[in-house]
Tab-separated table of C-alpha atoms in Angstrom:
chain	number	residue	atom	x	y	z
G	30	UNK	CA	8.789	0.003	24.720
G	31	UNK	CA	11.072	0.627	21.751
G	32	UNK	CA	13.111	3.262	20.439
G	33	UNK	CA	14.482	3.669	16.874
G	34	UNK	CA	16.440	6.133	15.024
G	35	UNK	CA	18.194	6.378	11.609
G	36	UNK	CA	20.384	8.831	9.817
G	37	UNK	CA	21.132	9.492	6.241
G	38	UNK	CA	23.276	11.731	4.175
G	39	UNK	CA	22.229	12.818	0.650
G	40	UNK	CA	25.446	13.286	-1.284
G	41	UNK	CA	24.150	15.422	-4.157
G	42	UNK	CA	22.144	17.723	-2.128
G	43	UNK	CA	24.682	17.634	0.898
G	44	UNK	CA	22.061	17.330	3.461
G	45	UNK	CA	21.384	15.134	6.451
G	46	UNK	CA	18.050	13.155	6.568
G	47	UNK	CA	16.930	11.225	9.702
G	48	UNK	CA	14.151	10.501	12.073
G	49	UNK	CA	13.450	9.142	15.640
G	50	UNK	CA	10.553	7.167	17.002
G	51	UNK	CA	9.492	6.053	20.354
G	52	UNK	CA	6.658	3.475	21.113
G	53	UNK	CA	5.384	2.337	24.311
G	54	UNK	CA	2.858	-0.336	25.075
G	55	UNK	CA	0.546	-0.561	28.006
G	56	UNK	CA	-2.006	-2.908	29.518
G	57	UNK	CA	-1.061	-6.166	27.876
G	58	UNK	CA	-0.472	-4.374	24.418
G	59	UNK	CA	-4.165	-2.880	24.639
G	60	UNK	CA	-2.871	0.583	24.635
G	61	UNK	CA	-0.143	2.019	22.479
G	62	UNK	CA	1.572	5.504	22.378
G	63	UNK	CA	3.881	6.322	19.743
G	64	UNK	CA	6.027	9.713	19.107
G	65	UNK	CA	8.061	10.646	16.026
G	66	UNK	CA	10.005	13.438	14.442
G	67	UNK	CA	12.640	13.980	11.855
G	68	UNK	CA	13.250	15.125	8.274
G	69	UNK	CA	13.477	12.318	5.546
G	70	UNK	CA	12.196	11.452	2.033
G	71	UNK	CA	9.203	9.388	1.413
G	72	UNK	CA	7.290	8.177	-1.749
G	73	UNK	CA	4.613	10.573	-2.988
G	74	UNK	CA	2.463	7.527	-2.916
G	75	UNK	CA	1.967	6.590	0.764
G	76	UNK	CA	1.097	2.753	-0.232
G	77	UNK	CA	4.953	2.711	-1.070
G	78	UNK	CA	4.348	0.661	-4.500
G	79	UNK	CA	8.071	0.779	-5.570
G	80	UNK	CA	10.385	-1.545	-3.397
G	81	UNK	CA	13.574	0.413	-3.013
G	82	UNK	CA	15.602	-2.789	-3.320
G	83	UNK	CA	14.165	-3.677	-6.727
G	84	UNK	CA	14.460	0.016	-7.963
G	85	UNK	CA	18.077	0.124	-7.273
G	86	UNK	CA	18.469	-2.633	-9.873
G	87	UNK	CA	16.340	-0.945	-12.265
G	88	UNK	CA	17.877	2.422	-11.967
G	89	UNK	CA	21.694	1.451	-11.668
G	90	UNK	CA	21.599	-1.185	-14.516
G	91	UNK	CA	18.596	-0.453	-16.736
G	92	UNK	CA	18.283	3.359	-16.393
G	93	UNK	CA	14.852	3.033	-15.171
G	94	UNK	CA	13.831	5.011	-11.944
G	95	UNK	CA	10.203	4.347	-10.589
G	96	UNK	CA	10.713	6.223	-7.158
G	97	UNK	CA	8.781	9.715	-6.854
G	98	UNK	CA	9.967	11.032	-3.617
G	99	UNK	CA	9.370	14.171	-1.548
G	100	UNK	CA	11.073	15.803	1.415
G	101	UNK	CA	8.939	15.952	4.833
G	102	UNK	CA	9.984	17.451	7.972
G	103	UNK	CA	7.579	16.293	10.768
G	104	UNK	CA	6.457	15.841	14.359
G	105	UNK	CA	3.793	13.478	15.161
G	106	UNK	CA	2.113	11.422	17.986
G	107	UNK	CA	-0.289	8.516	17.738
G	108	UNK	CA	-2.401	6.435	20.392
G	109	UNK	CA	-4.338	3.180	19.844
G	110	UNK	CA	-6.728	1.697	22.418
G	111	UNK	CA	-8.148	-1.888	22.124
G	112	UNK	CA	-11.533	-1.039	23.906
G	113	UNK	CA	-12.610	-4.759	23.693
G	114	UNK	CA	-11.714	-7.805	21.800
G	115	UNK	CA	-13.963	-6.339	18.973
G	116	UNK	CA	-13.172	-2.706	18.839
G	117	UNK	CA	-9.952	-0.830	18.484
G	118	UNK	CA	-9.923	2.979	18.313
G	119	UNK	CA	-6.717	4.885	17.167
G	120	UNK	CA	-5.719	8.534	16.536
G	121	UNK	CA	-2.787	10.347	14.933
G	122	UNK	CA	-1.755	13.959	14.631
G	123	UNK	CA	1.159	15.243	12.723
G	124	UNK	CA	2.652	18.575	11.749
G	125	UNK	CA	4.581	18.418	8.598
G	126	UNK	CA	6.300	20.615	6.252
G	127	UNK	CA	6.563	19.052	2.713
G	128	UNK	CA	8.808	19.951	-0.128
G	129	UNK	CA	9.108	18.701	-3.690
G	130	UNK	CA	12.524	17.210	-4.956
G	131	UNK	CA	14.095	16.921	-8.254
G	132	UNK	CA	16.575	14.350	-9.873
G	133	UNK	CA	20.108	15.138	-9.566
G	134	UNK	CA	21.241	12.460	-12.066
G	135	UNK	CA	19.794	11.210	-15.330
G	136	UNK	CA	21.244	7.753	-15.635
G	137	UNK	CA	22.565	4.820	-13.799
G	138	UNK	CA	25.897	2.929	-14.394
G	139	UNK	CA	25.594	2.637	-18.138
G	140	UNK	CA	24.934	5.520	-20.651
G	141	UNK	CA	22.533	5.033	-23.449
G	142	UNK	CA	19.291	6.512	-25.111
G	143	UNK	CA	17.280	5.683	-21.933
G	144	UNK	CA	17.027	8.343	-19.171
G	145	UNK	CA	15.379	8.661	-15.722
G	146	UNK	CA	11.805	10.184	-15.884
G	147	UNK	CA	11.168	13.401	-13.817
G	148	UNK	CA	10.632	13.090	-10.305
G	149	UNK	CA	7.191	14.878	-10.859
G	150	UNK	CA	4.687	12.255	-11.971
G	151	UNK	CA	2.042	12.644	-14.628
G	152	UNK	CA	-1.655	12.424	-13.660
G	153	UNK	CA	-4.932	12.311	-15.559
G	154	UNK	CA	-6.506	14.826	-13.462
G	155	UNK	CA	-3.763	17.329	-13.045
G	156	UNK	CA	-1.574	16.638	-16.055
G	157	UNK	CA	2.146	17.570	-15.358
G	158	UNK	CA	2.333	17.729	-11.294
G	159	UNK	CA	4.675	20.350	-9.751
G	160	UNK	CA	4.740	19.963	-5.958
G	161	UNK	CA	4.629	23.077	-3.833
G	162	UNK	CA	5.882	23.564	-0.437
G	163	UNK	CA	3.305	23.373	2.284
G	164	UNK	CA	2.818	23.225	5.878
G	165	UNK	CA	-0.035	21.253	7.226
G	166	UNK	CA	-1.537	19.758	10.405
G	167	UNK	CA	-2.754	16.315	9.610
G	168	UNK	CA	-5.214	14.186	11.620
G	169	UNK	CA	-6.442	10.587	11.267
G	170	UNK	CA	-8.944	8.824	13.332
G	171	UNK	CA	-9.637	5.031	12.892
G	172	UNK	CA	-12.129	2.516	14.275
G	173	UNK	CA	-11.729	-1.279	13.601
G	174	UNK	CA	-14.488	-3.652	14.392
G	175	UNK	CA	-14.092	-7.316	14.414
G	176	UNK	CA	-17.550	-8.912	15.344
G	177	UNK	CA	-16.130	-12.414	15.891
G	178	UNK	CA	-12.964	-11.619	17.529
G	179	UNK	CA	-12.015	-13.022	20.972
G	180	UNK	CA	-9.133	-12.839	23.485
G	181	UNK	CA	-6.664	-15.904	23.538
G	182	UNK	CA	-3.818	-16.647	25.884
G	183	UNK	CA	-0.609	-18.109	24.563
G	184	UNK	CA	2.484	-18.495	26.679
G	185	UNK	CA	0.969	-16.261	29.251
G	186	UNK	CA	0.540	-13.382	26.713
G	187	UNK	CA	-3.127	-12.416	25.695
G	188	UNK	CA	-3.635	-12.163	21.934
G	189	UNK	CA	-6.414	-11.285	19.804
G	190	UNK	CA	-7.971	-14.049	17.692
G	191	UNK	CA	-10.282	-13.420	14.962
G	192	UNK	CA	-9.930	-16.691	12.887
G	193	UNK	CA	-12.287	-16.293	9.690
G	194	UNK	CA	-14.114	-13.295	11.185
G	195	UNK	CA	-14.701	-10.271	9.031
G	196	UNK	CA	-12.941	-6.957	9.787
G	197	UNK	CA	-14.556	-3.494	9.198
G	198	UNK	CA	-12.710	-0.261	9.359
G	199	UNK	CA	-13.976	3.266	9.394
G	200	UNK	CA	-11.387	6.157	8.873
G	201	UNK	CA	-11.415	9.886	8.941
G	202	UNK	CA	-8.495	11.935	7.708
G	203	UNK	CA	-8.051	15.877	7.714
G	204	UNK	CA	-5.579	18.454	6.552
G	205	UNK	CA	-5.550	21.875	8.150
G	206	UNK	CA	-3.714	25.163	7.427
G	207	UNK	CA	-2.092	25.047	4.004
G	208	UNK	CA	-3.970	23.080	1.256
G	209	UNK	CA	-6.618	21.562	3.666
G	210	UNK	CA	-8.742	18.279	2.772
G	211	UNK	CA	-11.119	15.934	4.413
G	212	UNK	CA	-11.738	12.340	3.598
G	213	UNK	CA	-13.681	9.290	4.850
G	214	UNK	CA	-13.173	5.693	3.956
G	215	UNK	CA	-14.960	2.469	4.847
G	216	UNK	CA	-13.525	-1.090	4.336
G	217	UNK	CA	-14.174	-4.637	4.920
G	218	UNK	CA	-11.957	-7.632	4.629
G	219	UNK	CA	-11.954	-11.343	5.507
G	220	UNK	CA	-10.227	-14.633	4.876
G	221	UNK	CA	-12.675	-17.623	4.372
G	222	UNK	CA	-11.864	-21.324	4.468
G	223	UNK	CA	-13.925	-23.248	1.573
G	224	UNK	CA	-12.557	-26.655	2.871
G	225	UNK	CA	-11.738	-28.805	-0.118
G	226	UNK	CA	-12.004	-25.678	-2.463
G	227	UNK	CA	-9.349	-23.916	-0.597
G	228	UNK	CA	-9.244	-20.415	0.826
G	229	UNK	CA	-10.574	-17.125	-0.555
G	230	UNK	CA	-10.014	-13.683	0.904
G	231	UNK	CA	-11.342	-10.279	-0.041
G	232	UNK	CA	-10.835	-6.510	0.768
G	233	UNK	CA	-13.347	-3.922	-0.319
G	234	UNK	CA	-12.827	-0.140	0.102
G	235	UNK	CA	-14.918	2.883	-0.366
G	236	UNK	CA	-13.393	6.338	-0.051
G	237	UNK	CA	-14.775	9.835	-0.479
G	238	UNK	CA	-13.386	13.336	-0.106
G	239	UNK	CA	-15.635	15.706	1.890
G	240	UNK	CA	-13.234	18.483	0.968
G	241	UNK	CA	-11.072	17.918	-2.141
G	242	UNK	CA	-7.287	18.206	-1.837
G	243	UNK	CA	-5.275	20.931	-3.696
G	244	UNK	CA	-2.030	19.324	-3.059
G	245	UNK	CA	-1.322	16.222	-5.187
G	246	UNK	CA	0.373	14.555	-2.120
G	247	UNK	CA	-3.029	14.429	-0.548
G	248	UNK	CA	-4.736	12.707	-3.524
G	249	UNK	CA	-5.893	9.153	-3.193
G	250	UNK	CA	-3.051	6.967	-4.629
G	251	UNK	CA	-3.494	3.284	-5.469
G	252	UNK	CA	-0.741	0.551	-5.026
G	253	UNK	CA	-0.019	-0.150	-8.630
G	254	UNK	CA	2.892	-1.806	-10.410
G	255	UNK	CA	5.166	-0.598	-13.079
G	256	UNK	CA	8.019	-3.250	-12.829
G	257	UNK	CA	8.099	-6.966	-13.601
G	258	UNK	CA	8.716	-7.869	-9.814
G	259	UNK	CA	6.380	-7.322	-7.183
G	260	UNK	CA	6.019	-8.004	-3.380
G	261	UNK	CA	3.519	-10.638	-1.846
G	262	UNK	CA	0.894	-7.889	-1.115
G	263	UNK	CA	-2.291	-8.956	-2.510
G	264	UNK	CA	-4.122	-5.511	-2.017
G	265	UNK	CA	-2.636	-4.046	-5.214
G	266	UNK	CA	-2.971	-3.674	-8.884
G	267	UNK	CA	-0.506	-5.510	-10.963
G	268	UNK	CA	-0.770	-3.387	-14.129
G	269	UNK	CA	-1.807	-0.177	-13.014
G	270	UNK	CA	0.584	2.813	-13.143
G	271	UNK	CA	1.504	4.238	-9.739
G	272	UNK	CA	0.249	7.853	-10.190
G	273	UNK	CA	-1.593	8.354	-13.489
G	274	UNK	CA	-4.942	7.491	-11.890
G	275	UNK	CA	-4.435	9.173	-8.435
G	276	UNK	CA	-7.620	11.091	-7.817
G	277	UNK	CA	-9.472	13.570	-5.848
G	278	UNK	CA	-12.881	11.858	-6.449
G	279	UNK	CA	-14.814	9.227	-4.595
G	280	UNK	CA	-13.816	5.569	-5.595
G	281	UNK	CA	-14.383	1.939	-4.872
G	282	UNK	CA	-11.840	-0.681	-5.109
G	283	UNK	CA	-11.840	-4.409	-4.363
G	284	UNK	CA	-9.277	-7.240	-4.218
G	285	UNK	CA	-10.196	-10.875	-4.157
G	286	UNK	CA	-7.873	-13.744	-4.075
G	287	UNK	CA	-8.510	-17.546	-4.177
G	288	UNK	CA	-5.989	-20.180	-3.341
G	289	UNK	CA	-7.550	-23.636	-4.370
G	290	UNK	CA	-6.136	-26.704	-2.913
G	291	UNK	CA	-5.864	-28.213	-6.385
G	292	UNK	CA	-6.418	-26.563	-9.703
G	293	UNK	CA	-4.318	-27.393	-12.781
G	294	UNK	CA	-0.705	-28.238	-12.115
G	295	UNK	CA	-1.326	-28.656	-8.479
G	296	UNK	CA	-3.502	-31.722	-9.457
G	297	UNK	CA	-0.295	-33.688	-10.201
G	298	UNK	CA	0.790	-35.188	-7.013
G	299	UNK	CA	4.417	-34.902	-7.595
G	300	UNK	CA	4.152	-31.105	-8.037
G	301	UNK	CA	1.924	-30.898	-5.278
G	302	UNK	CA	4.111	-32.694	-2.691
G	303	UNK	CA	6.994	-30.668	-4.124
G	304	UNK	CA	5.147	-27.416	-2.947
G	305	UNK	CA	3.582	-26.099	-6.036
G	306	UNK	CA	0.528	-23.987	-5.411
G	307	UNK	CA	-1.947	-22.024	-7.680
G	308	UNK	CA	-3.986	-18.888	-7.164
G	309	UNK	CA	-6.429	-16.776	-8.843
G	310	UNK	CA	-7.016	-13.066	-8.373
G	311	UNK	CA	-9.532	-10.333	-9.362
G	312	UNK	CA	-9.053	-6.619	-8.816
G	313	UNK	CA	-11.386	-3.762	-9.408
G	314	UNK	CA	-11.391	-0.046	-9.476
G	315	UNK	CA	-14.089	2.541	-10.062
G	316	UNK	CA	-13.519	6.234	-9.829
G	317	UNK	CA	-16.372	8.529	-9.887
G	318	UNK	CA	-14.838	11.191	-12.059
G	319	UNK	CA	-16.308	12.318	-15.583
G	320	UNK	CA	-13.028	11.427	-17.280
G	321	UNK	CA	-13.391	7.659	-16.387
G	322	UNK	CA	-16.038	6.268	-18.679
G	323	UNK	CA	-15.279	2.515	-17.643
G	324	UNK	CA	-14.257	0.694	-14.724
G	325	UNK	CA	-10.858	-1.000	-14.327
G	326	UNK	CA	-10.750	-4.842	-13.934
G	327	UNK	CA	-7.736	-7.092	-14.014
G	328	UNK	CA	-7.675	-10.944	-13.509
G	329	UNK	CA	-4.603	-12.945	-12.686
G	330	UNK	CA	-3.522	-16.593	-12.490
G	331	UNK	CA	-0.325	-17.472	-10.404
G	332	UNK	CA	1.969	-20.444	-9.397
G	333	UNK	CA	4.101	-20.158	-6.341
G	334	UNK	CA	6.690	-22.551	-4.823
G	335	UNK	CA	8.974	-22.677	-7.762
G	336	UNK	CA	12.480	-23.548	-6.448
G	337	UNK	CA	10.673	-22.900	-3.022
G	338	UNK	CA	10.896	-19.097	-3.256
G	339	UNK	CA	9.843	-17.981	-6.664
G	340	UNK	CA	6.131	-17.272	-7.790
G	341	UNK	CA	4.676	-15.610	-10.797
G	342	UNK	CA	1.315	-14.051	-12.095
G	343	UNK	CA	-0.115	-13.806	-15.407
G	344	UNK	CA	-2.284	-10.683	-15.620
G	345	UNK	CA	-4.786	-9.656	-18.051
G	346	UNK	CA	-6.233	-6.037	-17.503
G	347	UNK	CA	-9.667	-5.463	-18.925
G	348	UNK	CA	-10.673	-2.179	-20.538
G	349	UNK	CA	-8.583	0.575	-21.978
G	350	UNK	CA	-6.956	1.832	-18.817
G	351	UNK	CA	-3.419	0.471	-19.505
G	352	UNK	CA	-1.914	-0.356	-22.930
G	353	UNK	CA	-0.948	-3.891	-21.786
G	354	UNK	CA	-3.012	-6.741	-22.713
G	355	UNK	CA	-1.051	-9.421	-20.873
G	356	UNK	CA	1.739	-8.972	-18.223
G	357	UNK	CA	3.969	-11.530	-16.497
G	358	UNK	CA	5.218	-10.385	-13.015
G	359	UNK	CA	7.384	-12.335	-10.630
G	360	UNK	CA	7.259	-12.361	-6.792
G	361	UNK	CA	10.271	-12.791	-4.682
G	362	UNK	CA	10.488	-13.156	-0.891
G	363	UNK	CA	12.995	-10.241	-0.467
């Protein structure tokens, strides 16, 4: 079992924040029970597209703040059950009271003509967002199916081994009381070895709202990027704004990533031995809403292993969703 807790104090609001969590594993980790409670601030986009560490640099030194936050008071319980090596079921129940927040400062260390944007994001479907306080019961049920998965024992510990088998997920989410909603999601993912051609991985997701949400907090948010520095998450859009395309409509997204053994620069033996690797990516988004006449595509080419820790990607968005025609993003391991 594990216990965790943290306490924060918001100077401007003169308020304490914090949360407490308890997790207990049973039956060689086949069953897991979790409990949580607290009051804390969270990103409006639950995919957490903005790194707090990177955002501190942008906010304090460049007067650019990308974090959009809200306050949540909550009490939750979750349970996971590995029925077999191929099927895992999980459920989650949470009571939550959510509140909107506003900025208390407009700039970082240096005063110039640049100011922080509002904590209320802009959205194509809703325009200017104003978060309303609401109380809600939230439930989530998830079923994961890995048809080629099996048990393996390592150091007397039983572990799941899926190798290159696919993973399928079915998820049902519901909100009750204030501002109800209902959503189903289906996804498939896999990492496949191409032998001499390297390795390719994919993630495909389809989501549909059975009952559309009235709160922007319950919209479908995508993991985009508005910075020049990103994490190592491959299931993200490198040039898509974090909130502008959040939606209450059905949508399909796909992320495909190919890591060839040798491509251009990695053909040079000296660079290959040094650790230089190349990769190619393709990201796709289709939103079934009348305001979107085209789908979103972006292709990327990247090099990793520079100075052993630095990577970069050159991203080319297709269509007219974003103003950029070419974007350079860096990846750092922290």
